[in-house]
Amino acid sequence: NDPSLCTHLVYAFAGLGPDNKIKVLDPWNDLCDNYGKCGYDRFVKLREKNVNLKTLLAIGGWNEGSTKYSQMAASASKRKIFVDSVVALLKKHDFNGLDMDWEYPTQRGGAPEDQANFV
């Protein structure tokens, strides 16, 4: 566990809720609320051991599928809701950025327009 060996670390995973907002998938592990394990906080504190380290939160992954990301990306109003919620969560927990791990645009229930909407 030597964060001085890395430039970036990615915490996996958050998800996408039915309201198009980023969703903490494992609140007990990720948050400090209700005697949780404070995973987010402990993760970003690794920067204390490497001041140049960037900590990112990943959203998506295989288990999240593609359909809800496709539907969110297809709508400007849904994208705004998503982006606003992501920025708020990243700031609240002091992450440096987001890894959008949408697996996979245009596949697994996605739409042909996903590629353009993802960009």
mmCIF file of C-alpha atoms in Angstrom:
data_model
loop_
_atom_site.group_PDB
_atom_site.id
_atom_site.type_symbol
_atom_site.label_atom_id
_atom_site.label_comp_id
_atom_site.label_asym_id
_atom_site.label_seq_id
_atom_site.Cartn_x
_atom_site.Cartn_y
_atom_site.Cartn_z
ATOM 1 C CA ASN A 1 0.000 0.000 0.000
ATOM 2 C CA ASP A 2 2.405 2.658 -1.187
ATOM 3 C CA PRO A 3 0.570 5.579 -2.836
ATOM 4 C CA SER A 4 3.907 7.173 -3.743
ATOM 5 C CA LEU A 5 4.141 4.615 -6.574
ATOM 6 C CA CYS A 6 1.069 6.045 -8.344
ATOM 7 C CA THR A 7 0.012 9.251 -10.045
ATOM 8 C CA HIS A 8 -3.707 8.378 -9.983
ATOM 9 C CA LEU A 9 -5.881 5.992 -7.978
ATOM 10 C CA VAL A 10 -9.472 5.083 -8.856
ATOM 11 C CA TYR A 11 -12.112 4.105 -6.288
ATOM 12 C CA ALA A 12 -14.654 1.703 -7.808
ATOM 13 C CA PHE A 13 -17.663 1.932 -8.049
ATOM 14 C CA ALA A 14 -20.502 4.401 -7.725
ATOM 15 C CA GLY A 15 -23.640 3.899 -9.791
ATOM 16 C CA LEU A 16 -26.431 5.760 -11.539
ATOM 17 C CA GLY A 17 -29.758 6.074 -9.756
ATOM 18 C CA PRO A 18 -33.212 6.121 -11.388
ATOM 19 C CA ASP A 19 -33.265 9.898 -10.830
ATOM 20 C CA ASN A 20 -30.155 10.244 -13.079
ATOM 21 C CA LYS A 21 -28.006 11.196 -10.085
ATOM 22 C CA ILE A 22 -24.808 9.495 -9.047
ATOM 23 C CA LYS A 23 -25.540 6.878 -6.409
ATOM 24 C CA VAL A 24 -23.336 5.487 -3.649
ATOM 25 C CA LEU A 25 -23.622 1.732 -4.208
ATOM 26 C CA ASP A 26 -22.313 0.583 -0.825
ATOM 27 C CA PRO A 27 -23.098 3.299 1.741
ATOM 28 C CA TRP A 28 -21.902 1.244 4.711
ATOM 29 C CA ASN A 29 -18.482 0.676 3.135
ATOM 30 C CA ASP A 30 -18.090 4.019 1.336
ATOM 31 C CA LEU A 31 -19.530 6.565 3.783
ATOM 32 C CA CYS A 32 -19.049 7.392 7.455
ATOM 33 C CA ASP A 33 -22.814 7.678 8.141
ATOM 34 C CA ASN A 34 -24.401 5.127 10.506
ATOM 35 C CA TYR A 35 -21.031 3.788 11.672
ATOM 36 C CA GLY A 36 -19.883 3.150 8.110
ATOM 37 C CA LYS A 37 -16.320 2.302 7.160
ATOM 38 C CA CYS A 38 -15.548 5.750 5.622
ATOM 39 C CA GLY A 39 -14.075 4.287 2.433
ATOM 40 C CA TYR A 40 -14.243 7.530 0.446
ATOM 41 C CA ASP A 41 -12.580 9.542 3.206
ATOM 42 C CA ARG A 42 -9.850 6.974 3.859
ATOM 43 C CA PHE A 43 -9.165 6.732 0.111
ATOM 44 C CA VAL A 44 -8.698 10.465 -0.523
ATOM 45 C CA LYS A 45 -6.513 10.732 2.596
ATOM 46 C CA LEU A 46 -3.901 8.695 0.727
ATOM 47 C CA ARG A 47 -2.928 12.069 -0.784
ATOM 48 C CA GLU A 48 -1.379 12.887 2.594
ATOM 49 C CA LYS A 49 1.303 10.307 1.729
ATOM 50 C CA ASN A 50 1.714 11.570 -1.854
ATOM 51 C CA VAL A 51 0.787 15.218 -2.435
ATOM 52 C CA ASN A 52 0.870 14.712 -6.221
ATOM 53 C CA LEU A 53 -1.604 11.825 -6.139
ATOM 54 C CA LYS A 54 -4.961 12.320 -7.890
ATOM 55 C CA THR A 55 -7.931 10.395 -6.507
ATOM 56 C CA LEU A 56 -10.815 9.576 -8.834
ATOM 57 C CA LEU A 57 -14.217 8.017 -8.267
ATOM 58 C CA ALA A 58 -15.351 5.531 -10.921
ATOM 59 C CA ILE A 59 -19.002 5.278 -11.881
ATOM 60 C CA GLY A 60 -20.358 2.325 -13.813
ATOM 61 C CA GLY A 61 -18.658 -0.992 -14.267
ATOM 62 C CA TRP A 62 -19.981 -4.261 -15.643
ATOM 63 C CA ASN A 63 -22.720 -4.739 -13.038
ATOM 64 C CA GLU A 64 -24.279 -1.373 -13.826
ATOM 65 C CA GLY A 65 -24.978 -2.317 -17.442
ATOM 66 C CA SER A 66 -25.479 0.196 -20.228
ATOM 67 C CA THR A 67 -29.197 0.924 -20.572
ATOM 68 C CA LYS A 68 -29.588 3.587 -17.894
ATOM 69 C CA TYR A 69 -26.390 5.355 -18.988
ATOM 70 C CA SER A 70 -27.665 5.361 -22.573
ATOM 71 C CA GLN A 71 -30.982 6.871 -21.493
ATOM 72 C CA MET A 72 -29.275 9.503 -19.340
ATOM 73 C CA ALA A 73 -26.799 10.500 -22.050
ATOM 74 C CA ALA A 74 -29.557 10.869 -24.659
ATOM 75 C CA SER A 75 -31.202 13.771 -22.815
ATOM 76 C CA ALA A 76 -29.628 17.181 -22.157
ATOM 77 C CA SER A 77 -31.762 17.688 -19.041
ATOM 78 C CA LYS A 78 -30.834 14.247 -17.659
ATOM 79 C CA ARG A 79 -27.141 14.886 -18.397
ATOM 80 C CA LYS A 80 -27.338 18.147 -16.446
ATOM 81 C CA ILE A 81 -28.896 16.384 -13.452
ATOM 82 C CA PHE A 82 -26.152 13.752 -13.651
ATOM 83 C CA VAL A 83 -23.286 16.231 -13.969
ATOM 84 C CA ASP A 84 -24.569 18.451 -11.160
ATOM 85 C CA SER A 85 -24.883 15.454 -8.829
ATOM 86 C CA VAL A 86 -21.414 14.166 -9.762
ATOM 87 C CA VAL A 87 -19.767 17.524 -9.105
ATOM 88 C CA ALA A 88 -21.540 17.796 -5.733
ATOM 89 C CA LEU A 89 -20.472 14.298 -4.639
ATOM 90 C CA LEU A 90 -16.875 14.737 -5.810
ATOM 91 C CA LYS A 91 -16.599 18.038 -3.930
ATOM 92 C CA LYS A 92 -18.269 16.658 -0.795
ATOM 93 C CA HIS A 93 -15.757 13.813 -0.562
ATOM 94 C CA ASP A 94 -12.752 15.715 -1.972
ATOM 95 C CA PHE A 95 -12.130 13.513 -5.029
ATOM 96 C CA ASN A 96 -10.042 15.034 -7.842
ATOM 97 C CA GLY A 97 -12.132 13.660 -10.699
ATOM 98 C CA LEU A 98 -14.378 10.999 -12.197
ATOM 99 C CA ASP A 99 -13.714 7.859 -14.212
ATOM 100 C CA MET A 100 -16.763 7.234 -16.409
ATOM 101 C CA ASP A 101 -16.706 3.442 -16.734
ATOM 102 C CA TRP A 102 -19.760 3.013 -18.962
ATOM 103 C CA GLU A 103 -19.653 -0.616 -20.142
ATOM 104 C CA TYR A 104 -20.306 -0.256 -23.000
ATOM 105 C CA PRO A 105 -21.820 2.534 -25.132
ATOM 106 C CA THR A 106 -23.975 1.128 -27.983
ATOM 107 C CA GLN A 107 -23.964 -2.354 -26.371
ATOM 108 C CA ARG A 108 -25.793 -4.250 -23.617
ATOM 109 C CA GLY A 109 -29.060 -2.358 -24.097
ATOM 110 C CA GLY A 110 -27.501 0.855 -25.364
ATOM 111 C CA ALA A 111 -28.433 2.809 -28.481
ATOM 112 C CA PRO A 112 -26.542 3.580 -31.707
ATOM 113 C CA GLU A 113 -26.413 7.247 -30.624
ATOM 114 C CA ASP A 114 -24.438 6.394 -27.477
ATOM 115 C CA GLN A 115 -21.064 7.086 -29.035
ATOM 116 C CA ALA A 116 -22.010 10.649 -29.980
ATOM 117 C CA ASN A 117 -23.857 11.223 -26.695
ATOM 118 C CA PHE A 118 -20.924 9.928 -24.640
ATOM 119 C CA VAL A 119 -18.589 12.499 -26.133
#
